[in-house]
mmCIF file with all atom_site columns, C-alpha atoms and ligand atoms in Angstrom:
data_model
loop_
_atom_site.group_PDB
_atom_site.id
_atom_site.type_symbol
_atom_site.label_atom_id
_atom_site.label_alt_id
_atom_site.label_comp_id
_atom_site.label_asym_id
_atom_site.label_entity_id
_atom_site.label_seq_id
_atom_site.pdbx_PDB_ins_code
_atom_site.Cartn_x
_atom_site.Cartn_y
_atom_site.Cartn_z
_atom_site.occupancy
_atom_site.B_iso_or_equiv
_atom_site.pdbx_formal_charge
_atom_site.auth_seq_id
_atom_site.auth_comp_id
_atom_site.auth_asym_id
_atom_site.auth_atom_id
_atom_site.pdbx_PDB_model_num
ATOM   1   C CA  . MET A 1 1   ? -1.456  -8.244  -20.888 1.00 0.00 ? 1   MET A CA  1
ATOM   2   C CA  . ILE A 1 2   ? -0.853  -7.028  -17.356 1.00 0.00 ? 2   ILE A CA  1
ATOM   3   C CA  . ARG A 1 3   ? 0.138   -9.492  -14.627 1.00 0.00 ? 3   ARG A CA  1
ATOM   4   C CA  . LEU A 1 4   ? 0.311   -8.423  -11.005 1.00 0.00 ? 4   LEU A CA  1
ATOM   5   C CA  . TYR A 1 5   ? 2.193   -10.592 -8.559  1.00 0.00 ? 5   TYR A CA  1
ATOM   6   C CA  . GLY A 1 6   ? 0.375   -9.943  -5.309  1.00 0.00 ? 6   GLY A CA  1
ATOM   7   C CA  . PHE A 1 7   ? -1.377  -11.372 -2.302  1.00 0.00 ? 7   PHE A CA  1
ATOM   8   C CA  . TRP A 1 8   ? -4.791  -10.525 -0.918  1.00 0.00 ? 8   TRP A CA  1
ATOM   9   C CA  . ARG A 1 9   ? -3.554  -8.999  2.334   1.00 0.00 ? 9   ARG A CA  1
ATOM   10  C CA  . SER A 1 10  ? -0.463  -7.243  0.958   1.00 0.00 ? 10  SER A CA  1
ATOM   11  C CA  . LEU A 1 11  ? -0.854  -3.495  1.500   1.00 0.00 ? 11  LEU A CA  1
ATOM   12  C CA  . ALA A 1 12  ? 1.705   -2.725  -1.216  1.00 0.00 ? 12  ALA A CA  1
ATOM   13  C CA  . ALA A 1 13  ? -0.117  -4.918  -3.759  1.00 0.00 ? 13  ALA A CA  1
ATOM   14  C CA  . TYR A 1 14  ? -3.380  -3.227  -2.727  1.00 0.00 ? 14  TYR A CA  1
ATOM   15  C CA  . ARG A 1 15  ? -1.880  0.142   -3.653  1.00 0.00 ? 15  ARG A CA  1
ATOM   16  C CA  . VAL A 1 16  ? -1.102  -1.127  -7.143  1.00 0.00 ? 16  VAL A CA  1
ATOM   17  C CA  . ARG A 1 17  ? -4.517  -2.803  -7.526  1.00 0.00 ? 17  ARG A CA  1
ATOM   18  C CA  . VAL A 1 18  ? -6.185  0.525   -6.651  1.00 0.00 ? 18  VAL A CA  1
ATOM   19  C CA  . ALA A 1 19  ? -4.081  2.378   -9.249  1.00 0.00 ? 19  ALA A CA  1
ATOM   20  C CA  . LEU A 1 20  ? -4.817  -0.238  -11.923 1.00 0.00 ? 20  LEU A CA  1
ATOM   21  C CA  . HIS A 1 21  ? -8.545  0.114   -11.253 1.00 0.00 ? 21  HIS A CA  1
ATOM   22  C CA  . ILE A 1 22  ? -8.345  3.926   -11.226 1.00 0.00 ? 22  ILE A CA  1
ATOM   23  C CA  . LYS A 1 23  ? -6.709  3.776   -14.642 1.00 0.00 ? 23  LYS A CA  1
ATOM   24  C CA  . GLY A 1 24  ? -9.314  1.293   -15.855 1.00 0.00 ? 24  GLY A CA  1
ATOM   25  C CA  . LEU A 1 25  ? -6.684  -1.318  -16.713 1.00 0.00 ? 25  LEU A CA  1
ATOM   26  C CA  . THR A 1 26  ? -7.512  -5.013  -16.862 1.00 0.00 ? 26  THR A CA  1
ATOM   27  C CA  . PHE A 1 27  ? -5.019  -7.282  -15.125 1.00 0.00 ? 27  PHE A CA  1
ATOM   28  C CA  . GLU A 1 28  ? -4.507  -10.790 -13.830 1.00 0.00 ? 28  GLU A CA  1
ATOM   29  C CA  . GLU A 1 29  ? -3.278  -11.286 -10.287 1.00 0.00 ? 29  GLU A CA  1
ATOM   30  C CA  . GLU A 1 30  ? -0.941  -14.164 -9.562  1.00 0.00 ? 30  GLU A CA  1
ATOM   31  C CA  . THR A 1 31  ? -0.914  -15.176 -5.927  1.00 0.00 ? 31  THR A CA  1
ATOM   32  C CA  . ILE A 1 32  ? 2.397   -15.111 -4.086  1.00 0.00 ? 32  ILE A CA  1
ATOM   33  C CA  . ASP A 1 33  ? 1.305   -16.627 -0.805  1.00 0.00 ? 33  ASP A CA  1
ATOM   34  C CA  . LEU A 1 34  ? 3.086   -14.639 1.895   1.00 0.00 ? 34  LEU A CA  1
ATOM   35  C CA  . GLY A 1 35  ? 1.601   -16.983 4.500   1.00 0.00 ? 35  GLY A CA  1
ATOM   36  C CA  . ALA A 1 36  ? 3.623   -19.808 2.920   1.00 0.00 ? 36  ALA A CA  1
ATOM   37  C CA  . ASP A 1 37  ? 6.732   -17.650 2.304   1.00 0.00 ? 37  ASP A CA  1
ATOM   38  C CA  . ALA A 1 38  ? 6.259   -18.024 -1.464  1.00 0.00 ? 38  ALA A CA  1
ATOM   39  C CA  . GLN A 1 39  ? 8.038   -14.678 -1.949  1.00 0.00 ? 39  GLN A CA  1
ATOM   40  C CA  . LEU A 1 40  ? 11.257  -16.416 -0.892  1.00 0.00 ? 40  LEU A CA  1
ATOM   41  C CA  . ALA A 1 41  ? 11.034  -19.172 -3.517  1.00 0.00 ? 41  ALA A CA  1
ATOM   42  C CA  . SER A 1 42  ? 13.644  -19.059 -6.255  1.00 0.00 ? 42  SER A CA  1
ATOM   43  C CA  . ALA A 1 43  ? 10.910  -18.996 -8.918  1.00 0.00 ? 43  ALA A CA  1
ATOM   44  C CA  . PHE A 1 44  ? 9.649   -15.663 -7.601  1.00 0.00 ? 44  PHE A CA  1
ATOM   45  C CA  . ARG A 1 45  ? 13.118  -14.250 -6.925  1.00 0.00 ? 45  ARG A CA  1
ATOM   46  C CA  . THR A 1 46  ? 13.695  -14.308 -10.666 1.00 0.00 ? 46  THR A CA  1
ATOM   47  C CA  . VAL A 1 47  ? 10.744  -11.890 -10.900 1.00 0.00 ? 47  VAL A CA  1
ATOM   48  C CA  . ASN A 1 48  ? 11.828  -9.737  -7.944  1.00 0.00 ? 48  ASN A CA  1
ATOM   49  C CA  . PRO A 1 49  ? 15.219  -10.457 -6.362  1.00 0.00 ? 49  PRO A CA  1
ATOM   50  C CA  . GLN A 1 50  ? 14.056  -8.391  -3.374  1.00 0.00 ? 50  GLN A CA  1
ATOM   51  C CA  . ALA A 1 51  ? 11.602  -11.224 -2.578  1.00 0.00 ? 51  ALA A CA  1
ATOM   52  C CA  . ALA A 1 52  ? 8.721   -8.803  -2.108  1.00 0.00 ? 52  ALA A CA  1
ATOM   53  C CA  . ILE A 1 53  ? 5.424   -8.065  -3.805  1.00 0.00 ? 53  ILE A CA  1
ATOM   54  C CA  . PRO A 1 54  ? 4.063   -6.304  -5.756  1.00 0.00 ? 54  PRO A CA  1
ATOM   55  C CA  . ALA A 1 55  ? 5.715   -6.916  -9.091  1.00 0.00 ? 55  ALA A CA  1
ATOM   56  C CA  . LEU A 1 56  ? 4.003   -5.945  -12.317 1.00 0.00 ? 56  LEU A CA  1
ATOM   57  C CA  . ILE A 1 57  ? 4.683   -7.286  -15.783 1.00 0.00 ? 57  ILE A CA  1
ATOM   58  C CA  . ILE A 1 58  ? 3.182   -5.435  -18.714 1.00 0.00 ? 58  ILE A CA  1
ATOM   59  C CA  . ASP A 1 59  ? 3.214   -7.161  -22.097 1.00 0.00 ? 59  ASP A CA  1
ATOM   60  C CA  . GLY A 1 60  ? 6.224   -9.318  -21.225 1.00 0.00 ? 60  GLY A CA  1
ATOM   61  C CA  . ALA A 1 61  ? 8.472   -6.362  -20.333 1.00 0.00 ? 61  ALA A CA  1
ATOM   62  C CA  . PRO A 1 62  ? 10.886  -6.685  -17.387 1.00 0.00 ? 62  PRO A CA  1
ATOM   63  C CA  . PRO A 1 63  ? 9.068   -6.671  -14.052 1.00 0.00 ? 63  PRO A CA  1
ATOM   64  C CA  . LEU A 1 64  ? 8.321   -3.380  -12.363 1.00 0.00 ? 64  LEU A CA  1
ATOM   65  C CA  . THR A 1 65  ? 8.691   -3.392  -8.591  1.00 0.00 ? 65  THR A CA  1
ATOM   66  C CA  . GLN A 1 66  ? 8.044   -1.059  -5.630  1.00 0.00 ? 66  GLN A CA  1
ATOM   67  C CA  . SER A 1 67  ? 4.446   0.089   -5.438  1.00 0.00 ? 67  SER A CA  1
ATOM   68  C CA  . VAL A 1 68  ? 5.207   3.814   -5.641  1.00 0.00 ? 68  VAL A CA  1
ATOM   69  C CA  . ALA A 1 69  ? 7.453   3.384   -8.683  1.00 0.00 ? 69  ALA A CA  1
ATOM   70  C CA  . ILE A 1 70  ? 4.808   1.192   -10.333 1.00 0.00 ? 70  ILE A CA  1
ATOM   71  C CA  . ILE A 1 71  ? 2.020   3.690   -9.677  1.00 0.00 ? 71  ILE A CA  1
ATOM   72  C CA  . GLU A 1 72  ? 4.080   6.593   -11.000 1.00 0.00 ? 72  GLU A CA  1
ATOM   73  C CA  . TYR A 1 73  ? 4.890   4.546   -14.102 1.00 0.00 ? 73  TYR A CA  1
ATOM   74  C CA  . LEU A 1 74  ? 1.203   3.759   -14.675 1.00 0.00 ? 74  LEU A CA  1
ATOM   75  C CA  . ASP A 1 75  ? 0.414   7.426   -14.198 1.00 0.00 ? 75  ASP A CA  1
ATOM   76  C CA  . GLU A 1 76  ? 2.956   8.417   -16.851 1.00 0.00 ? 76  GLU A CA  1
ATOM   77  C CA  . ILE A 1 77  ? 1.766   5.842   -19.373 1.00 0.00 ? 77  ILE A CA  1
ATOM   78  C CA  . HIS A 1 78  ? -1.961  6.300   -18.711 1.00 0.00 ? 78  HIS A CA  1
ATOM   79  C CA  . ALA A 1 79  ? -2.293  9.965   -17.856 1.00 0.00 ? 79  ALA A CA  1
ATOM   80  C CA  . ASP A 1 80  ? -6.042  10.007  -17.247 1.00 0.00 ? 80  ASP A CA  1
ATOM   81  C CA  . PRO A 1 81  ? -7.103  10.463  -14.489 1.00 0.00 ? 81  PRO A CA  1
ATOM   82  C CA  . PRO A 1 82  ? -3.860  11.925  -13.159 1.00 0.00 ? 82  PRO A CA  1
ATOM   83  C CA  . LEU A 1 83  ? -2.571  10.703  -9.816  1.00 0.00 ? 83  LEU A CA  1
ATOM   84  C CA  . MET A 1 84  ? -0.003  13.474  -9.396  1.00 0.00 ? 84  MET A CA  1
ATOM   85  C CA  . PRO A 1 85  ? -0.497  17.256  -9.234  1.00 0.00 ? 85  PRO A CA  1
ATOM   86  C CA  . ARG A 1 86  ? 0.761   19.488  -12.028 1.00 0.00 ? 86  ARG A CA  1
ATOM   87  C CA  . SER A 1 87  ? 3.073   21.649  -9.958  1.00 0.00 ? 87  SER A CA  1
ATOM   88  C CA  . SER A 1 88  ? 6.522   20.503  -8.872  1.00 0.00 ? 88  SER A CA  1
ATOM   89  C CA  . VAL A 1 89  ? 5.844   21.616  -5.333  1.00 0.00 ? 89  VAL A CA  1
ATOM   90  C CA  . GLY A 1 90  ? 2.572   19.706  -5.339  1.00 0.00 ? 90  GLY A CA  1
ATOM   91  C CA  . ARG A 1 91  ? 4.275   16.557  -6.593  1.00 0.00 ? 91  ARG A CA  1
ATOM   92  C CA  . ALA A 1 92  ? 6.924   16.887  -3.897  1.00 0.00 ? 92  ALA A CA  1
ATOM   93  C CA  . ARG A 1 93  ? 4.220   17.164  -1.230  1.00 0.00 ? 93  ARG A CA  1
ATOM   94  C CA  . VAL A 1 94  ? 2.283   14.194  -2.594  1.00 0.00 ? 94  VAL A CA  1
ATOM   95  C CA  . ARG A 1 95  ? 5.432   12.040  -2.768  1.00 0.00 ? 95  ARG A CA  1
ATOM   96  C CA  . SER A 1 96  ? 6.388   13.096  0.726   1.00 0.00 ? 96  SER A CA  1
ATOM   97  C CA  . LEU A 1 97  ? 2.993   12.059  2.116   1.00 0.00 ? 97  LEU A CA  1
ATOM   98  C CA  . ALA A 1 98  ? 2.974   8.826   0.107   1.00 0.00 ? 98  ALA A CA  1
ATOM   99  C CA  . LEU A 1 99  ? 6.443   7.848   1.313   1.00 0.00 ? 99  LEU A CA  1
ATOM   100 C CA  . MET A 1 100 ? 5.507   8.400   4.962   1.00 0.00 ? 100 MET A CA  1
ATOM   101 C CA  . PHE A 1 101 ? 3.463   5.247   4.490   1.00 0.00 ? 101 PHE A CA  1
ATOM   102 C CA  . ALA A 1 102 ? 5.091   3.306   1.658   1.00 0.00 ? 102 ALA A CA  1
ATOM   103 C CA  . ALA A 1 103 ? 8.710   3.905   2.669   1.00 0.00 ? 103 ALA A CA  1
ATOM   104 C CA  . ASP A 1 104 ? 8.584   4.510   6.428   1.00 0.00 ? 104 ASP A CA  1
ATOM   105 C CA  . GLY A 1 105 ? 5.445   3.213   8.139   1.00 0.00 ? 105 GLY A CA  1
ATOM   106 C CA  . HIS A 1 106 ? 4.488   0.132   6.183   1.00 0.00 ? 106 HIS A CA  1
ATOM   107 C CA  . PRO A 1 107 ? 7.859   -1.648  5.731   1.00 0.00 ? 107 PRO A CA  1
ATOM   108 C CA  . LEU A 1 108 ? 8.201   -2.015  9.509   1.00 0.00 ? 108 LEU A CA  1
ATOM   109 C CA  . ILE A 1 109 ? 5.273   -4.424  9.634   1.00 0.00 ? 109 ILE A CA  1
ATOM   110 C CA  . THR A 1 110 ? 6.257   -6.633  6.698   1.00 0.00 ? 110 THR A CA  1
ATOM   111 C CA  . PRO A 1 111 ? 6.821   -10.377 7.163   1.00 0.00 ? 111 PRO A CA  1
ATOM   112 C CA  . ARG A 1 112 ? 10.628  -10.068 6.833   1.00 0.00 ? 112 ARG A CA  1
ATOM   113 C CA  . VAL A 1 113 ? 10.697  -7.647  9.763   1.00 0.00 ? 113 VAL A CA  1
ATOM   114 C CA  . THR A 1 114 ? 8.289   -9.482  12.048  1.00 0.00 ? 114 THR A CA  1
ATOM   115 C CA  . ARG A 1 115 ? 9.950   -12.802 11.162  1.00 0.00 ? 115 ARG A CA  1
ATOM   116 C CA  . TYR A 1 116 ? 13.290  -11.379 12.266  1.00 0.00 ? 116 TYR A CA  1
ATOM   117 C CA  . LEU A 1 117 ? 11.746  -10.093 15.491  1.00 0.00 ? 117 LEU A CA  1
ATOM   118 C CA  . ALA A 1 118 ? 10.671  -13.653 16.231  1.00 0.00 ? 118 ALA A CA  1
ATOM   119 C CA  . GLN A 1 119 ? 13.921  -15.301 15.142  1.00 0.00 ? 119 GLN A CA  1
ATOM   120 C CA  . ALA A 1 120 ? 16.436  -12.873 16.643  1.00 0.00 ? 120 ALA A CA  1
ATOM   121 C CA  . PHE A 1 121 ? 14.580  -11.673 19.728  1.00 0.00 ? 121 PHE A CA  1
ATOM   122 C CA  . GLY A 1 122 ? 12.054  -14.431 20.408  1.00 0.00 ? 122 GLY A CA  1
ATOM   123 C CA  . ALA A 1 123 ? 9.099   -12.066 19.963  1.00 0.00 ? 123 ALA A CA  1
ATOM   124 C CA  . ASP A 1 124 ? 5.850   -14.031 20.245  1.00 0.00 ? 124 ASP A CA  1
ATOM   125 C CA  . GLU A 1 125 ? 2.753   -13.288 18.194  1.00 0.00 ? 125 GLU A CA  1
ATOM   126 C CA  . ALA A 1 126 ? 1.317   -10.876 20.780  1.00 0.00 ? 126 ALA A CA  1
ATOM   127 C CA  . SER A 1 127 ? 4.561   -8.877  20.861  1.00 0.00 ? 127 SER A CA  1
ATOM   128 C CA  . ARG A 1 128 ? 4.788   -8.819  17.082  1.00 0.00 ? 128 ARG A CA  1
ATOM   129 C CA  . ASP A 1 129 ? 1.198   -7.558  16.844  1.00 0.00 ? 129 ASP A CA  1
ATOM   130 C CA  . LEU A 1 130 ? 1.969   -4.859  19.431  1.00 0.00 ? 130 LEU A CA  1
ATOM   131 C CA  . TRP A 1 131 ? 4.953   -3.831  17.282  1.00 0.00 ? 131 TRP A CA  1
ATOM   132 C CA  . SER A 1 132 ? 2.831   -3.638  14.136  1.00 0.00 ? 132 SER A CA  1
ATOM   133 C CA  . ARG A 1 133 ? 0.046   -1.695  15.859  1.00 0.00 ? 133 ARG A CA  1
ATOM   134 C CA  . HIS A 1 134 ? 2.615   0.773   17.206  1.00 0.00 ? 134 HIS A CA  1
ATOM   135 C CA  . TRP A 1 135 ? 4.108   1.590   13.807  1.00 0.00 ? 135 TRP A CA  1
ATOM   136 C CA  . LEU A 1 136 ? 0.764   1.671   12.004  1.00 0.00 ? 136 LEU A CA  1
ATOM   137 C CA  . ARG A 1 137 ? -0.657  4.017   14.595  1.00 0.00 ? 137 ARG A CA  1
ATOM   138 C CA  . GLN A 1 138 ? 2.445   6.238   14.667  1.00 0.00 ? 138 GLN A CA  1
ATOM   139 C CA  . SER A 1 139 ? 2.467   6.796   10.910  1.00 0.00 ? 139 SER A CA  1
ATOM   140 C CA  . LEU A 1 140 ? -1.215  7.728   10.947  1.00 0.00 ? 140 LEU A CA  1
ATOM   141 C CA  . GLU A 1 141 ? -0.797  10.056  13.937  1.00 0.00 ? 141 GLU A CA  1
ATOM   142 C CA  . GLN A 1 142 ? 1.957   11.847  12.038  1.00 0.00 ? 142 GLN A CA  1
ATOM   143 C CA  . ALA A 1 143 ? -0.237  12.024  8.936   1.00 0.00 ? 143 ALA A CA  1
ATOM   144 C CA  . GLN A 1 144 ? -3.092  13.477  10.994  1.00 0.00 ? 144 GLN A CA  1
ATOM   145 C CA  . ILE A 1 145 ? -0.827  16.309  12.197  1.00 0.00 ? 145 ILE A CA  1
ATOM   146 C CA  . ARG A 1 146 ? 0.501   17.030  8.708   1.00 0.00 ? 146 ARG A CA  1
ATOM   147 C CA  . LEU A 1 147 ? -2.861  16.890  6.968   1.00 0.00 ? 147 LEU A CA  1
ATOM   148 C CA  . ALA A 1 148 ? -4.759  18.923  9.578   1.00 0.00 ? 148 ALA A CA  1
ATOM   149 C CA  . GLY A 1 149 ? -2.108  21.627  9.715   1.00 0.00 ? 149 GLY A CA  1
ATOM   150 C CA  . ASP A 1 150 ? -1.723  22.259  5.989   1.00 0.00 ? 150 ASP A CA  1
ATOM   151 C CA  . ALA A 1 151 ? -3.923  24.447  3.787   1.00 0.00 ? 151 ALA A CA  1
ATOM   152 C CA  . ALA A 1 152 ? -2.984  22.256  0.793   1.00 0.00 ? 152 ALA A CA  1
ATOM   153 C CA  . THR A 1 153 ? -5.130  19.462  2.251   1.00 0.00 ? 153 THR A CA  1
ATOM   154 C CA  . GLY A 1 154 ? -8.596  19.350  0.718   1.00 0.00 ? 154 GLY A CA  1
ATOM   155 C CA  . ALA A 1 155 ? -11.217 16.713  0.152   1.00 0.00 ? 155 ALA A CA  1
ATOM   156 C CA  . PHE A 1 156 ? -8.225  14.430  -0.368  1.00 0.00 ? 156 PHE A CA  1
ATOM   157 C CA  . CYS A 1 157 ? -4.635  14.602  0.877   1.00 0.00 ? 157 CYS A CA  1
ATOM   158 C CA  . HIS A 1 158 ? -3.720  17.155  -1.756  1.00 0.00 ? 158 HIS A CA  1
ATOM   159 C CA  . GLY A 1 159 ? -6.604  19.403  -2.747  1.00 0.00 ? 159 GLY A CA  1
ATOM   160 C CA  . GLY A 1 160 ? -9.766  18.058  -4.285  1.00 0.00 ? 160 GLY A CA  1
ATOM   161 C CA  . ALA A 1 161 ? -8.341  15.349  -6.529  1.00 0.00 ? 161 ALA A CA  1
ATOM   162 C CA  . LEU A 1 162 ? -7.247  11.860  -5.655  1.00 0.00 ? 162 LEU A CA  1
ATOM   163 C CA  . THR A 1 163 ? -3.478  11.321  -5.759  1.00 0.00 ? 163 THR A CA  1
ATOM   164 C CA  . LEU A 1 164 ? -0.805  8.766   -4.995  1.00 0.00 ? 164 LEU A CA  1
ATOM   165 C CA  . ALA A 1 165 ? -0.798  10.084  -1.409  1.00 0.00 ? 165 ALA A CA  1
ATOM   166 C CA  . ASP A 1 166 ? -4.415  8.999   -0.901  1.00 0.00 ? 166 ASP A CA  1
ATOM   167 C CA  . ILE A 1 167 ? -3.719  5.510   -2.201  1.00 0.00 ? 167 ILE A CA  1
ATOM   168 C CA  . CYS A 1 168 ? -0.855  5.134   0.262   1.00 0.00 ? 168 CYS A CA  1
ATOM   169 C CA  . LEU A 1 169 ? -2.884  6.616   3.128   1.00 0.00 ? 169 LEU A CA  1
ATOM   170 C CA  . ALA A 1 170 ? -5.792  4.264   2.412   1.00 0.00 ? 170 ALA A CA  1
ATOM   171 C CA  . SER A 1 171 ? -3.479  1.240   2.394   1.00 0.00 ? 171 SER A CA  1
ATOM   172 C CA  . GLN A 1 172 ? -2.103  2.206   5.800   1.00 0.00 ? 172 GLN A CA  1
ATOM   173 C CA  . VAL A 1 173 ? -5.602  2.701   7.210   1.00 0.00 ? 173 VAL A CA  1
ATOM   174 C CA  . LEU A 1 174 ? -6.582  -0.705  5.865   1.00 0.00 ? 174 LEU A CA  1
ATOM   175 C CA  . GLY A 1 175 ? -3.576  -2.230  7.628   1.00 0.00 ? 175 GLY A CA  1
ATOM   176 C CA  . ALA A 1 176 ? -4.405  -0.375  10.838  1.00 0.00 ? 176 ALA A CA  1
ATOM   177 C CA  . ARG A 1 177 ? -7.981  -1.613  10.730  1.00 0.00 ? 177 ARG A CA  1
ATOM   178 C CA  . GLY A 1 178 ? -6.735  -5.147  10.217  1.00 0.00 ? 178 GLY A CA  1
ATOM   179 C CA  . PHE A 1 179 ? -4.735  -4.857  13.436  1.00 0.00 ? 179 PHE A CA  1
ATOM   180 C CA  . GLY A 1 180 ? -7.581  -3.177  15.349  1.00 0.00 ? 180 GLY A CA  1
ATOM   181 C CA  . VAL A 1 181 ? -5.735  0.133   15.699  1.00 0.00 ? 181 VAL A CA  1
ATOM   182 C CA  . GLU A 1 182 ? -7.884  2.899   17.194  1.00 0.00 ? 182 GLU A CA  1
ATOM   183 C CA  . LEU A 1 183 ? -8.393  5.723   14.674  1.00 0.00 ? 183 LEU A CA  1
ATOM   184 C CA  . ALA A 1 184 ? -11.321 7.602   16.265  1.00 0.00 ? 184 ALA A CA  1
ATOM   185 C CA  . ASP A 1 185 ? -9.101  10.504  17.319  1.00 0.00 ? 185 ASP A CA  1
ATOM   186 C CA  . LEU A 1 186 ? -7.572  10.966  13.846  1.00 0.00 ? 186 LEU A CA  1
ATOM   187 C CA  . PRO A 1 187 ? -10.400 12.828  12.042  1.00 0.00 ? 187 PRO A CA  1
ATOM   188 C CA  . GLU A 1 188 ? -8.478  13.931  8.928   1.00 0.00 ? 188 GLU A CA  1
ATOM   189 C CA  . VAL A 1 189 ? -7.110  10.447  8.397   1.00 0.00 ? 189 VAL A CA  1
ATOM   190 C CA  . ARG A 1 190 ? -10.584 8.969   8.744   1.00 0.00 ? 190 ARG A CA  1
ATOM   191 C CA  . ARG A 1 191 ? -12.303 11.612  6.608   1.00 0.00 ? 191 ARG A CA  1
ATOM   192 C CA  . ILE A 1 192 ? -9.893  11.249  3.699   1.00 0.00 ? 192 ILE A CA  1
ATOM   193 C CA  . SER A 1 193 ? -9.592  7.469   3.841   1.00 0.00 ? 193 SER A CA  1
ATOM   194 C CA  . ASP A 1 194 ? -13.403 7.159   4.026   1.00 0.00 ? 194 ASP A CA  1
ATOM   195 C CA  . ALA A 1 195 ? -13.626 9.327   0.881   1.00 0.00 ? 195 ALA A CA  1
ATOM   196 C CA  . CYS A 1 196 ? -11.218 6.893   -0.802  1.00 0.00 ? 196 CYS A CA  1
ATOM   197 C CA  . PHE A 1 197 ? -13.048 3.770   0.363   1.00 0.00 ? 197 PHE A CA  1
ATOM   198 C CA  . ASP A 1 198 ? -16.259 5.195   -1.147  1.00 0.00 ? 198 ASP A CA  1
ATOM   199 C CA  . LEU A 1 199 ? -14.676 5.156   -4.606  1.00 0.00 ? 199 LEU A CA  1
ATOM   200 C CA  . ASN A 1 200 ? -15.252 2.213   -6.902  1.00 0.00 ? 200 ASN A CA  1
ATOM   201 C CA  . ALA A 1 201 ? -11.548 1.609   -7.581  1.00 0.00 ? 201 ALA A CA  1
ATOM   202 C CA  . PHE A 1 202 ? -10.907 1.126   -3.865  1.00 0.00 ? 202 PHE A CA  1
ATOM   203 C CA  . ARG A 1 203 ? -13.891 -1.216  -3.549  1.00 0.00 ? 203 ARG A CA  1
ATOM   204 C CA  . LEU A 1 204 ? -12.702 -3.292  -6.501  1.00 0.00 ? 204 LEU A CA  1
ATOM   205 C CA  . ALA A 1 205 ? -9.170  -3.481  -5.076  1.00 0.00 ? 205 ALA A CA  1
ATOM   206 C CA  . HIS A 1 206 ? -10.208 -4.451  -1.536  1.00 0.00 ? 206 HIS A CA  1
ATOM   207 C CA  . PRO A 1 207 ? -8.277  -7.460  -0.163  1.00 0.00 ? 207 PRO A CA  1
ATOM   208 C CA  . LEU A 1 208 ? -11.425 -9.551  0.153   1.00 0.00 ? 208 LEU A CA  1
ATOM   209 C CA  . THR A 1 209 ? -12.124 -9.229  -3.575  1.00 0.00 ? 209 THR A CA  1
ATOM   210 C CA  . VAL A 1 210 ? -8.899  -11.034 -4.403  1.00 0.00 ? 210 VAL A CA  1
ATOM   211 C CA  . ARG A 1 211 ? -8.944  -14.686 -5.383  1.00 0.00 ? 211 ARG A CA  1
ATOM   212 C CA  . ASP A 1 212 ? -7.486  -16.812 -2.583  1.00 0.00 ? 212 ASP A CA  1
ATOM   213 C CA  . ALA A 1 213 ? -8.390  -14.185 0.038   1.00 0.00 ? 213 ALA A CA  1
ATOM   214 C CA  . ALA A 1 214 ? -8.889  -15.684 3.493   1.00 0.00 ? 214 ALA A CA  1
ATOM   215 C CA  . ARG A 1 215 ? -12.604 -15.800 4.214   1.00 0.00 ? 215 ARG A CA  1
HETATM 216 N N1  . GSH B 2 .   ? 8.154   -0.629  -0.332  1.00 0.00 ? 1   GSH B N1  1
HETATM 217 C C1  . GSH B 2 .   ? 7.666   -1.793  -1.014  1.00 0.00 ? 1   GSH B C1  1
HETATM 218 C C2  . GSH B 2 .   ? 7.244   -2.812  0.014   1.00 0.00 ? 1   GSH B C2  1
HETATM 219 C C3  . GSH B 2 .   ? 7.127   -4.191  -0.591  1.00 0.00 ? 1   GSH B C3  1
HETATM 220 C C4  . GSH B 2 .   ? 6.859   -5.203  0.512   1.00 0.00 ? 1   GSH B C4  1
HETATM 221 O O1  . GSH B 2 .   ? 7.553   -5.235  1.516   1.00 0.00 ? 1   GSH B O1  1
HETATM 222 N N2  . GSH B 2 .   ? 5.834   -6.034  0.279   1.00 0.00 ? 1   GSH B N2  1
HETATM 223 C C5  . GSH B 2 .   ? 5.488   -6.999  1.278   1.00 0.00 ? 1   GSH B C5  1
HETATM 224 C C6  . GSH B 2 .   ? 4.030   -7.351  1.228   1.00 0.00 ? 1   GSH B C6  1
HETATM 225 S S1  . GSH B 2 .   ? 3.011   -5.934  1.613   1.00 0.00 ? 1   GSH B S1  1
HETATM 226 C C7  . GSH B 2 .   ? 6.265   -8.272  1.004   1.00 0.00 ? 1   GSH B C7  1
HETATM 227 O O2  . GSH B 2 .   ? 6.220   -8.814  -0.076  1.00 0.00 ? 1   GSH B O2  1
HETATM 228 N N3  . GSH B 2 .   ? 6.987   -8.742  2.006   1.00 0.00 ? 1   GSH B N3  1
HETATM 229 C C8  . GSH B 2 .   ? 7.732   -9.969  1.930   1.00 0.00 ? 1   GSH B C8  1
HETATM 230 C C9  . GSH B 2 .   ? 8.555   -10.153 3.164   1.00 0.00 ? 1   GSH B C9  1
HETATM 231 O O3  . GSH B 2 .   ? 8.582   -9.234  3.984   1.00 0.00 ? 1   GSH B O3  1
HETATM 232 O O4  . GSH B 2 .   ? 9.135   -11.218 3.302   1.00 0.00 ? 1   GSH B O4  1
HETATM 233 C C10 . GSH B 2 .   ? 6.480   -1.414  -1.913  1.00 0.00 ? 1   GSH B C10 1
HETATM 234 O O5  . GSH B 2 .   ? 5.796   -0.417  -1.601  1.00 0.00 ? 1   GSH B O5  1
HETATM 235 O O6  . GSH B 2 .   ? 6.254   -2.087  -2.919  1.00 0.00 ? 1   GSH B O6  1
#
């Protein structure tokens, strides 16, 4: 049995949901309500001491955490369809693109960061939203430059096959859309993310498909 600890609007949990659907794996999602700070509760900290989702438990094994690590694990255990290229240089490029979002762009807009902005600097909601829009937009601008200027880019971020990089790009675009970030002038970002959103796995993983999603 596979249990995902997630939340409908978590971009990191979305990445794992997409990968689970790509691999055709059945899973249950347990809601950790970020709106109610449920990630901070001691019950969840026993699952992930980092107090962050996603966490994934497979057949009672110790929890896996960090969306990129989880997706790479799933890719190793369920090789088909592959989410990483065969060549070492290709894998390095895919990881580099993926981490632009998962390690650099996305963490800046997480609740722990925006909460601290409010607590330490008195940032109101409008300022916090401006902050989030800035970092979402910046990561996608940088991706646009990288993707447009590289012959390794194809129908997807890396050639013609979907990879980890596309999952991370799509999650960042979803976040940007949620904050009303303008993407019209980022054609590669839009082209590739649209190709992802057309795929069934991305439809099935969409935040609004998740139980307890805000309607
Ligand atoms: N780099 C981590 C990010 C995990 C993360 O920060 N998740 C967010 C939700 S998208 C979270 O649980 N945040 C809790 C908090 O910031 O308090 C990953 O990709 O899994």
